[in-house]
Every structure is written in structure tokens, then in C-alpha cells.
Coordinates of C-alpha atoms in Angstrom, one line a residue:
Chain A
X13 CA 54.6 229.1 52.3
X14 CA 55.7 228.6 55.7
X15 CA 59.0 227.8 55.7
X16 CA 60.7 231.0 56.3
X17 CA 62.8 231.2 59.0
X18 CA 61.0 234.1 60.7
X19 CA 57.8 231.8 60.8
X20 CA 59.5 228.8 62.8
X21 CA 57.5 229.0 66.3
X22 CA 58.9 227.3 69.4
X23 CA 56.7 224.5 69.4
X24 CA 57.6 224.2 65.6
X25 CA 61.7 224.1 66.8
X26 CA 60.4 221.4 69.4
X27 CA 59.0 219.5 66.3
X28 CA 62.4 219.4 64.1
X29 CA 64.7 218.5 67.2
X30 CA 62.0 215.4 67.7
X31 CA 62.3 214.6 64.1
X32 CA 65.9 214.8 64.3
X33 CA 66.4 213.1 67.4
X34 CA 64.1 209.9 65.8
X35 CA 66.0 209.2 62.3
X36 CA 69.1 210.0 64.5
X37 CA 68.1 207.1 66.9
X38 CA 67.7 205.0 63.6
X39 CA 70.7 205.8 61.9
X40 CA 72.6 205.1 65.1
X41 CA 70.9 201.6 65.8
X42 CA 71.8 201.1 61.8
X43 CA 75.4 202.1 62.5
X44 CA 75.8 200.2 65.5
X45 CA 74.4 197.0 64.2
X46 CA 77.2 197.1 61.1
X47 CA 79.7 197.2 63.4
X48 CA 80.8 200.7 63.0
X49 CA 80.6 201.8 66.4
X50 CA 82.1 198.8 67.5
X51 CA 86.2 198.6 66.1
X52 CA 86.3 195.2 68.5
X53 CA 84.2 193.2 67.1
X54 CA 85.5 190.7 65.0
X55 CA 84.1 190.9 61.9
X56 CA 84.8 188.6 58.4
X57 CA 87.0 191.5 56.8
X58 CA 89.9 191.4 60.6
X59 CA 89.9 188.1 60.3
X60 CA 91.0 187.8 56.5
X61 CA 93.4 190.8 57.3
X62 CA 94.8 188.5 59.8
X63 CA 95.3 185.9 57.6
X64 CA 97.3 187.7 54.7
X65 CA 101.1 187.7 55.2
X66 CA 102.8 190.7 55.6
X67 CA 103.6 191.2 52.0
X68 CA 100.1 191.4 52.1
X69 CA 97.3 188.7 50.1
X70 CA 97.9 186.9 47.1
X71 CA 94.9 188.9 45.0
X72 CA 92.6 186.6 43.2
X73 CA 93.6 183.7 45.3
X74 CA 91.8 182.1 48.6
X75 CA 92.1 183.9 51.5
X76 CA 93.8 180.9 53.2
X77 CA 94.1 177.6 52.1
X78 CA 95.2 179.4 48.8
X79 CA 97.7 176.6 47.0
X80 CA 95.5 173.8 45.6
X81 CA 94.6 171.4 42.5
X82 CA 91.1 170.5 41.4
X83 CA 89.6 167.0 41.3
X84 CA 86.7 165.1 40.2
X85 CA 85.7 161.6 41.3
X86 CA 82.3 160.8 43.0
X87 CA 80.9 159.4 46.4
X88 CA 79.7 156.4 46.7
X89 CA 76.5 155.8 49.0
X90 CA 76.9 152.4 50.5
X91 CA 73.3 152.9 52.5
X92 CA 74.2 152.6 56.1
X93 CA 74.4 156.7 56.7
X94 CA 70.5 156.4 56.0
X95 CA 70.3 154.9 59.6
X96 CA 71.7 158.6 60.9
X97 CA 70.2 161.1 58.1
X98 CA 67.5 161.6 55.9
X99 CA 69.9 163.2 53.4
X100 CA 70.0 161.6 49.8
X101 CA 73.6 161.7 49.5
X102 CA 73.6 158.5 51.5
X103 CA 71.0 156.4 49.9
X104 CA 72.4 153.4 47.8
X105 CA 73.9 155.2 44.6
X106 CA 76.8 157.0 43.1
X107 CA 76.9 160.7 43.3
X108 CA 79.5 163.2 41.0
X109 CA 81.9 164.8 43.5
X110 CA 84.4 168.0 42.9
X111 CA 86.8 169.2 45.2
X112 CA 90.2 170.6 46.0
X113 CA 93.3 169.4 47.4
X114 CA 94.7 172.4 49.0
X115 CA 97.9 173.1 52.0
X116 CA 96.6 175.3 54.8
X117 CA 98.5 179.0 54.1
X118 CA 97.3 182.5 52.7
X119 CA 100.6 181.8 50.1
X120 CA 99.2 180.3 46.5
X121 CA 103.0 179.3 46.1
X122 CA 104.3 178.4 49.5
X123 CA 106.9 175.2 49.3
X124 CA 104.7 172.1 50.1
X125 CA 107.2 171.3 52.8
X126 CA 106.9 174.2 54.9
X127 CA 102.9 174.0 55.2
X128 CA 101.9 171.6 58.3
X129 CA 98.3 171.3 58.0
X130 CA 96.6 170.6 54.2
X131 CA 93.6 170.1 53.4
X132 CA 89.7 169.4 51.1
X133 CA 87.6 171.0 50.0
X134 CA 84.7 169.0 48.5
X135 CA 81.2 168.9 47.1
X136 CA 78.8 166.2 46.7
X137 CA 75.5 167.0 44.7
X138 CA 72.8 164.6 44.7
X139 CA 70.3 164.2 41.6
X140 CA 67.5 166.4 43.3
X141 CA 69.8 169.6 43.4
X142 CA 70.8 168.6 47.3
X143 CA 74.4 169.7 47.5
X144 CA 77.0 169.1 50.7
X145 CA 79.9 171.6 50.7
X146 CA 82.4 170.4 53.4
X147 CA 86.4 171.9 54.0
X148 CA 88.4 169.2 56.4
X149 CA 92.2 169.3 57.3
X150 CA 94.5 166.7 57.8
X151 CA 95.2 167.4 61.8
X152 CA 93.2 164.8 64.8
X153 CA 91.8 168.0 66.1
X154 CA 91.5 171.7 66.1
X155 CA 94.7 174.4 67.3
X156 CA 92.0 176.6 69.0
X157 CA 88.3 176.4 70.3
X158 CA 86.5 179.6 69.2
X159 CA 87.0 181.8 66.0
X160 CA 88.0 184.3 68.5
X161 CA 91.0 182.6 69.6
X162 CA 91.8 181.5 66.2
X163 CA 92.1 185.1 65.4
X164 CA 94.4 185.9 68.6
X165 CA 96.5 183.0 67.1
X166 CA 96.9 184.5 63.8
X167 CA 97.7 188.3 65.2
X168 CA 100.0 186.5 67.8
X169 CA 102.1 184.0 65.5
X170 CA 102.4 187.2 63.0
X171 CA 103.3 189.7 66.1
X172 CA 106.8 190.8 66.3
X173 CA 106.9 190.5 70.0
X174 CA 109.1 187.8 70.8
X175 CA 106.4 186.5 74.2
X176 CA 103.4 186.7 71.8
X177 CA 103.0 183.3 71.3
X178 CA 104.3 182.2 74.6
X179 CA 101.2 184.4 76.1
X180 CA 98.8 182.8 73.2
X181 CA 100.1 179.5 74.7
X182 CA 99.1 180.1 78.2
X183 CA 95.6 181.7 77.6
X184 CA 94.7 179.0 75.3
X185 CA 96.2 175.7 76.5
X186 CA 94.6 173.3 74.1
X187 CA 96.9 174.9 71.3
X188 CA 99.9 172.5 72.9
X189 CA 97.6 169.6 71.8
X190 CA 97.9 170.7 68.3
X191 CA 101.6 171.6 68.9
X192 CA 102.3 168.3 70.1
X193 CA 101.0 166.9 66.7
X194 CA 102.3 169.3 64.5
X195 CA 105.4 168.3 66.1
X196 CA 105.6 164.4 65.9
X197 CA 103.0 163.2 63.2
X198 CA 104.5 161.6 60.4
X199 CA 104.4 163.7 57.2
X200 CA 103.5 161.8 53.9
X201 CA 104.4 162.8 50.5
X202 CA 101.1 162.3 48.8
X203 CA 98.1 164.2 49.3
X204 CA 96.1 160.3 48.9
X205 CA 97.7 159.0 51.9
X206 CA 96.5 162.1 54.1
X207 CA 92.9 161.4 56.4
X208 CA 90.7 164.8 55.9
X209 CA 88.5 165.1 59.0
X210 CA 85.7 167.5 59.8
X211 CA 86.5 168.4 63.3
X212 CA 83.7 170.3 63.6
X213 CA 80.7 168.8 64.7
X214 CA 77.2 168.4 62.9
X215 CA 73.9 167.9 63.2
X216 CA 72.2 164.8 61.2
X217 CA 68.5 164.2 61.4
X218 CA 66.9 161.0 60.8
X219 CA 63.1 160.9 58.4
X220 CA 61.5 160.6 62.1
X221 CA 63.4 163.5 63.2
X222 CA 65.6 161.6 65.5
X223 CA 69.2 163.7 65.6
X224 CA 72.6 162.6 65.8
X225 CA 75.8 164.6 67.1
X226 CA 79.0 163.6 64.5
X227 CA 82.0 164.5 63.2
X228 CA 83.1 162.9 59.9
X229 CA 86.5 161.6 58.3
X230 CA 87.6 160.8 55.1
X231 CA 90.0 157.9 55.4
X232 CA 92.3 157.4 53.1
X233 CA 93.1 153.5 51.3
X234 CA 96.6 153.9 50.3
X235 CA 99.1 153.2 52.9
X236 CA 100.5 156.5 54.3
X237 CA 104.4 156.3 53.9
X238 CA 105.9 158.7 55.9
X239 CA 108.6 160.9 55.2
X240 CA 111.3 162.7 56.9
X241 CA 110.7 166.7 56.5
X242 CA 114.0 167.1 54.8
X243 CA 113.4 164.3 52.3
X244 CA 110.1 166.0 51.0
X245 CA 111.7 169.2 50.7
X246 CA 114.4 167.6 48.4
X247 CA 111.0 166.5 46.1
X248 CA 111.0 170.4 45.2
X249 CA 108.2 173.3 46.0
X250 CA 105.3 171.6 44.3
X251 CA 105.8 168.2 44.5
X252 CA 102.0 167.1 46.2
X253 CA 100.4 168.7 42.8
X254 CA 103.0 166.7 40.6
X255 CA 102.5 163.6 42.7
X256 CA 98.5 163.4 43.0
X257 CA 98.5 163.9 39.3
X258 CA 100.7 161.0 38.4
X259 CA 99.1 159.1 40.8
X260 CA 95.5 159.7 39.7
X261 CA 96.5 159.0 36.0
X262 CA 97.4 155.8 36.4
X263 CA 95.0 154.8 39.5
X264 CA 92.1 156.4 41.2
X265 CA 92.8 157.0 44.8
X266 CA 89.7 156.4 47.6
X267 CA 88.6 157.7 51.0
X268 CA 85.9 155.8 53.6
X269 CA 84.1 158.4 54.6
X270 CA 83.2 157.6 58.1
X271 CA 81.1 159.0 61.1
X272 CA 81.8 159.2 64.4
X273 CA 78.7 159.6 66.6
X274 CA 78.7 161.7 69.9
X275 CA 77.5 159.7 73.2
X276 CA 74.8 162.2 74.8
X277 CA 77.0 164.2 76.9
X278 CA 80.3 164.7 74.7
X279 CA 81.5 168.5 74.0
X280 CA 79.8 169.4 70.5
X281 CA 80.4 172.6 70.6
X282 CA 84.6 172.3 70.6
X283 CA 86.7 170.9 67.8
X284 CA 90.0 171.1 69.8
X285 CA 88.5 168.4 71.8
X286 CA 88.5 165.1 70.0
X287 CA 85.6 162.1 71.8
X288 CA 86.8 159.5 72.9
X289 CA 88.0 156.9 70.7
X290 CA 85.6 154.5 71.8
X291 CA 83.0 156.4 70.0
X292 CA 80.3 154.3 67.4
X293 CA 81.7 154.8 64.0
X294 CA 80.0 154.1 60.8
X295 CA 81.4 153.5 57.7
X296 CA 79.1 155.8 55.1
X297 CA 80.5 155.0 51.1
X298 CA 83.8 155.4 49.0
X299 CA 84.9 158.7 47.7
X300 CA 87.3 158.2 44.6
X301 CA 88.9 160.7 43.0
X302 CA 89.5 160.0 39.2
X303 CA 90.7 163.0 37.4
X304 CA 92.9 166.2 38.8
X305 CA 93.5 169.3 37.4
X306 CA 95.3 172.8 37.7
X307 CA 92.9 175.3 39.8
X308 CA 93.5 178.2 37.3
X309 CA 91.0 176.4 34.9
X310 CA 89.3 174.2 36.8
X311 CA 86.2 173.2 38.0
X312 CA 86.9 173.6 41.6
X313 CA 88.1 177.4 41.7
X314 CA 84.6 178.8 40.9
X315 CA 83.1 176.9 44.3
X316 CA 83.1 178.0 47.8
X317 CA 83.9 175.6 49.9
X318 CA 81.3 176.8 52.6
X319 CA 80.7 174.3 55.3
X320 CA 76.9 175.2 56.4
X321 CA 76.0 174.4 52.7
X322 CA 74.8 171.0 53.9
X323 CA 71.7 169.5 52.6
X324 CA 68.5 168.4 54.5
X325 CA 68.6 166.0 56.8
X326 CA 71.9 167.8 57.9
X327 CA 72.8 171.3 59.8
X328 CA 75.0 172.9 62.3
X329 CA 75.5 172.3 66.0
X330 CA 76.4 174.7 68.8
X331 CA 79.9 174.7 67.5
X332 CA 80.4 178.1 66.4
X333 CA 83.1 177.0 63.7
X334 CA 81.1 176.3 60.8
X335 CA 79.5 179.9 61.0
X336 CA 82.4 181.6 61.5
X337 CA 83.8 179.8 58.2
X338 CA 81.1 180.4 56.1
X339 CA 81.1 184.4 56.7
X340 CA 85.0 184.5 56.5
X341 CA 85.1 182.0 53.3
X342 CA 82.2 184.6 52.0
X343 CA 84.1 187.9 52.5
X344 CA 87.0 185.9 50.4
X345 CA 85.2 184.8 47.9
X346 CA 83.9 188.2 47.2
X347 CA 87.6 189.8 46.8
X348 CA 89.0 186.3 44.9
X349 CA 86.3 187.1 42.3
X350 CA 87.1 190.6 41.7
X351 CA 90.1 189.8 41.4
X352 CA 90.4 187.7 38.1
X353 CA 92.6 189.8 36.3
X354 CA 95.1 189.3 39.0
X355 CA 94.8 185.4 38.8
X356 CA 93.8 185.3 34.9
X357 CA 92.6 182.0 33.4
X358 CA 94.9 180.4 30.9
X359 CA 92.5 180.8 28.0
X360 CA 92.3 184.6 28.5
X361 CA 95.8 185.2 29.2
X362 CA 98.2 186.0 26.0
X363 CA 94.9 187.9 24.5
X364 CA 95.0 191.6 23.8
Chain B
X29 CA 33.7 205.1 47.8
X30 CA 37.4 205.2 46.7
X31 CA 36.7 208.8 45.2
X32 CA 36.3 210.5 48.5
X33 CA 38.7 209.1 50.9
X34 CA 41.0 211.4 52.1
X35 CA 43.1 208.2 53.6
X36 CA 44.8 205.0 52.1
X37 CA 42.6 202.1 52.2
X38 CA 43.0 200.0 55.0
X39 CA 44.7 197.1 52.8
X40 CA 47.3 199.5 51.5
X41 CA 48.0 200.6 55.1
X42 CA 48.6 197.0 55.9
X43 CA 50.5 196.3 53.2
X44 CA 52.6 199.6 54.0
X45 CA 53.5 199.0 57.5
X46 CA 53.8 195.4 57.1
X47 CA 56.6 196.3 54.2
X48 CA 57.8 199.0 56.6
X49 CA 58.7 196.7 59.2
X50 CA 60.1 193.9 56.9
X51 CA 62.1 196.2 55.3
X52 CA 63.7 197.3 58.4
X53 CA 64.7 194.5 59.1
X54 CA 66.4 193.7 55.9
X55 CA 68.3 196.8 56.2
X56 CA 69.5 195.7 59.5
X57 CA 69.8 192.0 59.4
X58 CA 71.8 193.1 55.9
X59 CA 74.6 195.3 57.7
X60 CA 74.8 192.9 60.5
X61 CA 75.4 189.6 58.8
X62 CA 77.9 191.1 56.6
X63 CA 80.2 192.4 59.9
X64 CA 79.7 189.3 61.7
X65 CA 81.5 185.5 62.6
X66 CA 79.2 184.7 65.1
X67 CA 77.0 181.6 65.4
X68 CA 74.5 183.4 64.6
X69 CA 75.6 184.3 60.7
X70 CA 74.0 181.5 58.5
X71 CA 70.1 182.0 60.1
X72 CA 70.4 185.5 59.4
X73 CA 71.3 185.0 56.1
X74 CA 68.5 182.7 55.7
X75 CA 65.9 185.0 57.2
X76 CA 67.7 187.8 54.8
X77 CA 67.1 185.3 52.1
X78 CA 63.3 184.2 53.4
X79 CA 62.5 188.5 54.1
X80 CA 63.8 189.4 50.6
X81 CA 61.2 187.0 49.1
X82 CA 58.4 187.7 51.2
X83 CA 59.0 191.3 50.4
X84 CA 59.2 190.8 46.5
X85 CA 56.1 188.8 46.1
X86 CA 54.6 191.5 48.7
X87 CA 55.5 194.8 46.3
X88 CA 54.1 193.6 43.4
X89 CA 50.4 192.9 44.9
X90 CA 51.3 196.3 46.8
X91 CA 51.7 197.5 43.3
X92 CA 48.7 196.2 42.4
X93 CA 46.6 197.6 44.8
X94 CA 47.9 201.2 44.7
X95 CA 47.4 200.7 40.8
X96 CA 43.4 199.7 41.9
X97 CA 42.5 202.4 44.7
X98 CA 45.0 205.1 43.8
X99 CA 46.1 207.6 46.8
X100 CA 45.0 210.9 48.3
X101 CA 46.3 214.3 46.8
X102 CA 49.1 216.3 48.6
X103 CA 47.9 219.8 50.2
X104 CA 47.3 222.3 47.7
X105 CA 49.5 224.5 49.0
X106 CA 52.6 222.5 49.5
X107 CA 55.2 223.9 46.8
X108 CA 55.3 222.1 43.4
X109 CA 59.2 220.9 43.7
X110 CA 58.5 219.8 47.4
X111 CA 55.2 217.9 45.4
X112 CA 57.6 216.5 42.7
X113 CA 61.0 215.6 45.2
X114 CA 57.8 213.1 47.3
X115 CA 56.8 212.0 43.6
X116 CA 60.4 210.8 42.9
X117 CA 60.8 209.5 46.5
X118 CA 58.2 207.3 46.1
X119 CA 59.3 205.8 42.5
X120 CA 62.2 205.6 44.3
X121 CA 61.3 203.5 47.1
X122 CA 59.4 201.1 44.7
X123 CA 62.2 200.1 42.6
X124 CA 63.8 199.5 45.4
X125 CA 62.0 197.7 46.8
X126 CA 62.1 195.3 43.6
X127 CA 65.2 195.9 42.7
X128 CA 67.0 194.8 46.0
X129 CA 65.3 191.2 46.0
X130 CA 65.5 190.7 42.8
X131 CA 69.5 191.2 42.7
X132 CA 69.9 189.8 45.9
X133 CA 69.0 186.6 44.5
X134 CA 70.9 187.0 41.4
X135 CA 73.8 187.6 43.1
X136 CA 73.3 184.5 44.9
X137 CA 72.6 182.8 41.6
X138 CA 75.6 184.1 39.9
X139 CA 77.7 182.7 43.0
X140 CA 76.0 179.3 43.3
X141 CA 75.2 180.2 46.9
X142 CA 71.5 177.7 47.3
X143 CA 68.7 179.9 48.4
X144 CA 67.3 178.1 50.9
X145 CA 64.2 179.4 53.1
X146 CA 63.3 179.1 56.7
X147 CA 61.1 176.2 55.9
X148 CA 64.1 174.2 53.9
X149 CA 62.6 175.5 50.4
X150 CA 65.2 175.7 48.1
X151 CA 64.6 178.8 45.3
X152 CA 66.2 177.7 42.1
X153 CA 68.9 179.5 40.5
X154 CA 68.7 181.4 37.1
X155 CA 71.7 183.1 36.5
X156 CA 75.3 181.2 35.1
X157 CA 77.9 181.2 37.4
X158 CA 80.2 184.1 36.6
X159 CA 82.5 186.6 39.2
X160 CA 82.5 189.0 37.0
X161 CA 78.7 189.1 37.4
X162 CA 78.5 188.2 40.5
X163 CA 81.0 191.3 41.7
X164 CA 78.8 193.5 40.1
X165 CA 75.9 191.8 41.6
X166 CA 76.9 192.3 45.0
X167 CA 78.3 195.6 45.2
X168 CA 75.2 197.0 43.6
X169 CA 73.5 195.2 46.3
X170 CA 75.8 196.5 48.8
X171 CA 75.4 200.1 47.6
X172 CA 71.5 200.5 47.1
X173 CA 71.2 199.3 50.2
X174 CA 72.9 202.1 51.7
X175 CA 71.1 204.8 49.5
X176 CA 68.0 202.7 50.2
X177 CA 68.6 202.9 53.8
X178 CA 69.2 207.0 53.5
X179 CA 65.9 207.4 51.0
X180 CA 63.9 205.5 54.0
X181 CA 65.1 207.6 56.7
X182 CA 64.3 210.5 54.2
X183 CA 61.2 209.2 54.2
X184 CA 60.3 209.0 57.9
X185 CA 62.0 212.5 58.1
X186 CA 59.7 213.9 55.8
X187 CA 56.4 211.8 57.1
X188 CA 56.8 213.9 60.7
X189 CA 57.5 217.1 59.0
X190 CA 54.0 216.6 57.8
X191 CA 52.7 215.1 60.9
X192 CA 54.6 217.6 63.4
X193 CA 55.0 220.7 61.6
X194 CA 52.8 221.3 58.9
X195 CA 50.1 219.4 60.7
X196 CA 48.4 218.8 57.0
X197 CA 47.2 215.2 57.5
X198 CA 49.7 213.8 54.9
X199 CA 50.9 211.6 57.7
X200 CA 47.3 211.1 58.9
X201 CA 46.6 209.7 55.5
X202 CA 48.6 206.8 56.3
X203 CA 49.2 206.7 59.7
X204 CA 47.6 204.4 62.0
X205 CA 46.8 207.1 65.1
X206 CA 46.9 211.2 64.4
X207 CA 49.9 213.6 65.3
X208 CA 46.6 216.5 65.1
X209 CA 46.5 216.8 61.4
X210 CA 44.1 218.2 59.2
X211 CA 42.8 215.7 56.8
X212 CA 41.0 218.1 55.4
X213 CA 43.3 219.9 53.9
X214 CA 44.1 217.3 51.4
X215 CA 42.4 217.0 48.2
X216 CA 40.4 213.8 48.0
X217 CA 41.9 210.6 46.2
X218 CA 39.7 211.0 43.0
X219 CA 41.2 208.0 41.9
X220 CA 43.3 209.6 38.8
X221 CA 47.2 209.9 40.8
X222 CA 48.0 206.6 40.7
X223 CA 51.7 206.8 41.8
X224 CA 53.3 209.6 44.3
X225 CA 51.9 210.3 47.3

């Protein structure tokens, strides 16, 4: 047995401080490529915890875009998107679509009329298991143009120094485009008469492998109506959920979805920066929506909304949005699902 | 001529160094994709996701082969727990390496995240969606990974102990150059310890 201390030779010392110094090296490198030697980089978990209020998250609820109502309906393919992608959601045909309805805030029961921005969440699965996951808001065009800003918003509008927001403002000027909006758009009272728009851009790809820079809206048929803010607060907290259910059971309410598609040269990798509204547009199919329901039991809580969840024929651009989503809408979905218990389904609640 | 080789065959040298590297990189591209936003995020999870199969289908014909041609003994003269704590190691090691893509893609399943390989092949689901199952799912994902991580480094640890300091061709009898060890010393594979090395 040679292990006793006595034994250990110089060159044998040499040998252990090499062995140490190689899984050291690796264990550093592993350490280093989690994050953990880097407190600045912005991972999925800072950016949820910049998103929760300061009364903390609601647990078992979305990150953000946390107040919303399940629907059903499906998409109708009317065949022109077929001249952009090779994607069977846009062949001839009717396709089952589930979604959300939702109001941009980390607060599940926030009064509809203090949320600016809301929001879907849909899904669109094709017969051969293809499946198009896609989250759009209501606003022309983006606050911010990189995640990393869009965290520097959230720490500056929740910062309790009174120039955070002024200095936000001035290091990221294309926020005052979104500010202008969020000032003077109309608001409706229904979320049917609200477009839902992608903002980011994508990636389509023909069968000959030809691509296509868009961004896509949903546009909505019913007239929008606009209302002043104080009106719609009068409706009460949750009026939108009340509304789009009445609605729906006595009509079903449709979207054009339509495509813009980027001239070679337009910004793809921005979604503050709308193109030009002389952009070619094509109109792709109908969605209708035909049936809504409360998220605690529906069909909508269990999906993720994730926007790279696209299926062939489709996939990201340079904008680094969509990434930046999926990991975030990830890293919530992993606490909103182990969280139940704290956002119990009706049919388990009042059971011992 | 598998009963007097004193080294791993030259396919199970392949296959270990191969699975070395791929696994590696799991560990890695793991750790990173979780603690990142950046464009980069969704082709890492698909080469996570592309890896992880590569690596499953890889352990069981690995599995196969050391089933077939067996391994060389330890030295005589290494102390039986030392014998048994490499024994364990290596079970170890092989359930995780089956383990880790196996839950992997349940927890994907259980989520109704589509598996979707480099080359746009979707891998079918076969788990219900559930959170309860998918929470489990993921955070035993989460853990192993870390003890898999440690047992690996272990591992390496252990490999120049026997290259560098007992110089007792245990890591001659897989490695692809010589650190000066004595092959000798080690009893020849005669074919009968099939698992342990």
C-alpha cells in the first residue's frame, strides 16, 4: 500500500497538484459557463425577478402576462401563405386553435383598466403533429429593442429613484415611441376589437428554400369602439373576461391573420422599429374563436406559449426577442407548475 | 484474443472517448442554456436535445460491447474498497448515462415541449401532460446532472491518480497515449468481469 503519507515523493506531490490543477480547470470552466462567476449576466431567473411586483409573484400564475381566459376556435388556411412557407398550417384547410386572451402584468388580478398593453397567446396544430406557438400584444411596435433593455426598463420603472425612468428614457430613446402610443391610442372595451401583432420578426422558408423576412398580425373583424379610460374603469375589474365571454356565446369573433414581408434591407433584427407601411402584405386565413373559458380549468393554462415553437418551413431571425422569450417563458413555466397548490384547479379544490 | 488483452478493445476506446466528449458537452451546454436569454438559447437546446439522443442510443451498443469483450482486471494490489468504490463508480456512470436522456425527454414529454433534432426530426412524445410530473422530471434532471457532473470529475481525478501516481497502467488501459504505466501489472481481461473497471 502506498498511500501513506511518509511514502508521498516529490515527483508524487508534483502529480496530485497536476491532478488538482486539471479537474479544478474543469470545474471552473463548468462554473463559469452556468453563470456563477458571472452575477451580470442576465440570466432567465433576473429577469422573472424583475418582473414580479414588490409584493412579490403571484405563485402558480404566469410570470407576466398572468391575468387571462382560455379560448378555442380554429385557423383557417385560405392557401396564399403557401406562396411564403412550406409550413402546413397554411395549406387550404381548417386547423383546431387554443389560445389565451391575457393583459400584459405580473398581477393575475390587476383591474383591466390599469393594464396598457394585452395580449395572445395562441397555438395552431396541424394534422401531422406540426404545431405554431406564437404570444403577440396589442401595441404597433415594441417599448425597447434588446432583452437587455427590456430588463433595465423593468428595474428602472420599479426603482424608487425618482430620475430612473427619466435616465431609461434618454439611453433608450425608441421607448418615447411606445410612450407616445401608450399615451394617445384609443382603448377598446373588448378584447375582439384589439389587433394582436408579432412584432418580432421571423424567418419563413419556401419548399425551394427561398426565405422571407415577416412579421405577422392578427386583425381583428369587429369594429374597435373606443373608450374613454374612465368609462372602462366604471365596467368594473374584470370586465374584458365578462365581455369576451358574452360575446363569444352568442357570436364567434375573427382575426385576418396577415403578413407583412421585409424589403431586403429593412431592420429584422429590431421590433421597436416598425417597416414602413408600404410593406407587401398578405392576407394568410381567418382565426375564429368559438368558445372561452376560465384559465383555472382550461385548456390553455397547461401550454407555454413559447414563440420559437414554430413548425417547419418557419424559424427565428437575428432578432434576439424570440430567444430571449422562450428561456424566460421556460424558467416560468417551471415555477407556475410547481406551484399548483397555490393556484388549485376547481375540481380539486373543496377536497380533503 | 480477447482473453489476453491487457487494454480495452479499440471499439470500446472509441466508443469511450467519443461518449466522453459528448457528455461534456451536455454537462456544459446543460448549465449554460439554463442561465442564458441570449440568441443563442433555442440551438442549444436543440443540440442538448439532438446530444442526449445520440448519447442514449450510443450507451446501450456501449453496453453491448462491454457485455461482448469484457475489461481488464484492476492491479492486484490496489485495496479491495478502492476495487469496489471504481466498481460502483462505473455502475454509476452507466445509469447515468441512461438515466439523464431518458428523463430528459420525459420531462420534455410531460411539458409538451416538441423534441425536435438538428435535422428538423421531431421525437414523439410518450408521457401525458402533467406539472406535477413534469416538476419532478426536471428537478431530477437538474440534480443528477450536478452529481453526474461531480462523479465525472471523480472520474478523471481518479484516471490520473492511476496514470500519474501509481503508474499501474489502469489509465494506459484506456488511454489513447501512456503517462509511463505498467500494463503489466494488470491482470489480463479473461473475459469473466464484465462490468467495473
Amino acid at each position: 500500500m502506498r498511500l501513506h503519507f511518509r511514502d508521498v515523493t516529490p515527483a508524487e506531490i508534483r502529480s496530485f497538484a497536476v491532478i488538482v490543477a486539471v479537474v479544478g480547470v474543469v470545474a471552473a470552466a463548468f462554473a463559469w459557463t452556468a453563470g456563477w462567476l458571472s452575477p451580470e449576466r442576465l440570466t432567465p431567473a433576473r429577469l422573472i425577478a424583475a418582473l414580479a411586483p414588490p409584493e412579490g409573484p403571484a405563485l402558480g400564475h404566469r410570470r407576466n402576462h398572468a391575468k387571462g381566459i382560455c379560448f378555442a376556435g380554429d385557423f383557417e388556411g385560405n392557401g396564399n401563405g403557401t406562396s411564403l412557407s412550406r409550413a402546413r398550417v397554411f395549406a387550404p384547410g381548417q386547423y383546431p386553435a387554443l389560445g389565451r386572451f391575457n393583459l400584459g402584468t405580473p398581477n393575475p388580478d390587476a383591474v383591466d383598466a390599469t393594464v396598457r398593453v394585452r395580449g395572445m397567446g395562441l397555438q395552431i396544430k396541424t394534422p401531422d403533429g406540426e404545431e405554431w406557438r406564437m404570444a403577440m400584444i396589442d401595441p404597433p411596435l415594441f417599448p425597447v429593442s434588446t432583452p437587455q433593455a427590456f430588463h433595465g426598463l423593468l428595474l428602472a420603472s420599479a426603482s424608487k429613484d425618482p430620475g430612473a425612468m427619466k435616465h431609461f428614457v434618454a439611453a433608450n430613446p425608441e421607448f418615447s415611441n411606445f410612450l407616445a402610443w401608450a399615451k394617445t391610442a384609443p382603448w377598446t372595451a373588448s378584447f375582439a376589437e384589439e389587433p394582436y401583432h408579432s412584432l418580432d420578426s421571423f424567418i419563413f422558408t419556401e419548399s425551394s428554400g427561398a426565405e422571407h423576412a415577416v412579421r405577422w398580425s392578427l386583425l381583428p373583424k369587429a369594429q374597435p369602439v373606443s373608450i374613454a379610460l374612465a368609462d372602462l374603469a366604471q365596467l368594473g375589474p374584470d370586465f374584458l373576461e365578462r365581455e369576451i365571454t358574452e360575446r363569444i356565446r352568442s357570436a364567434p369573433a375573427e382575426w385576418a391573420m396577415t403578413v407583412t414581408v421585409a424589403n431586403s434591407g429593412d431592420v429584422t433584427a429590431d421590433p421597436s422599429q416598425p417597416w414602413p407601411a408600404d410593406r407587401k402584405t398578405i392576407d394568410l386565413g381567418l382565426l375564429t374563436v368559438r368558445h372561452v373559458e376560465p384559465e383555472r380549468d382550461g385548456a390553455c393554462r397547461e401550454v407555454n406559449f413559447d414563440p420559437t415553437v414554430l413548425p417547419p418551413g418557419m424559424r427565428t431571425s437575428d432578432d434576439p426577442f424570440p430567444a430571449a422569450r422562450s428561456s424566460a417563458y421556460r424558467a416560468s413555466y417551471d415555477l407556475r407548475t410547481a406551484e399548483e397548490q397555490d393556484y388549485p384547479r376547481k375540481d380539486l379544490r373543496g377536497q380533503p | 484474443m480477447t482473453g489476453i488483452r491487457r487494454r480495452f478493445d479499440v471499439l470500446q476506446r472509441s466508443l469511450h472517448w467519443l461518449m466522453a466528449a459528448l457528455i461534456l458537452a451536455m454537462l456544459f451546454i446543460g448549465v449554460g442554456m439554463v442561465s442564458t436569454v441570449e440568441p443563442k438559447y433555442p440551438s442549444l437546446i436543440a443540440t442538448h436535445e439532438t446530444l442526449g439522443t445520440i448519447i442514449l442510443v450510443l450507451v446501450l451498443i456501449r453496453i453491448v460491447v462491454r457485455l461482448r469483450s469484457g475489461a481488464p482486471g484492476l492491479p492486484t494490489d490496489l485495496p479491495a474498497p478502492i476495487k469496489a468504490a471504481a466498481e460502483l463508480t462505473h455502475y454509476a456512470l452507466y445509469g447515468f448515462m441512461i438515466a439523464m436522456p431518458l428523463l430528459g425527454w420525459a420531462m420534455q414529454s410531460a411539458a409538451r415541449y416538441p423534441v425536435v433534432l438538428y435535422w428538423s426530426q421531431v421525437v414523439p412524445t410518450w408521457l401525458p401532460q402533467s406539472a406535477v410530473a413534469y416538476t419532478w422530471l426536471w428537478r431530477t434532471h437538474r440534480y443528477l446532472a450536478f452529481i453526474f457532473f461531480a462523479l465525472v470529475l471523480m472520474h478523471l481525478a481518479a484516471a490520473l491518480f492511476h496514470g500519474l501516481v501509481r503508474r499501474d497502467g489502469v489509465f494506459e488501459s484506456m488511454a489513447p497515449f501512456s503517462l509511463g504505466g505498467d500494463l503489466k501489472s494488470l491482470p489480463r481481461n479473461d473475459c469473466r468481469r464484465r462490468i467495473g473497471a
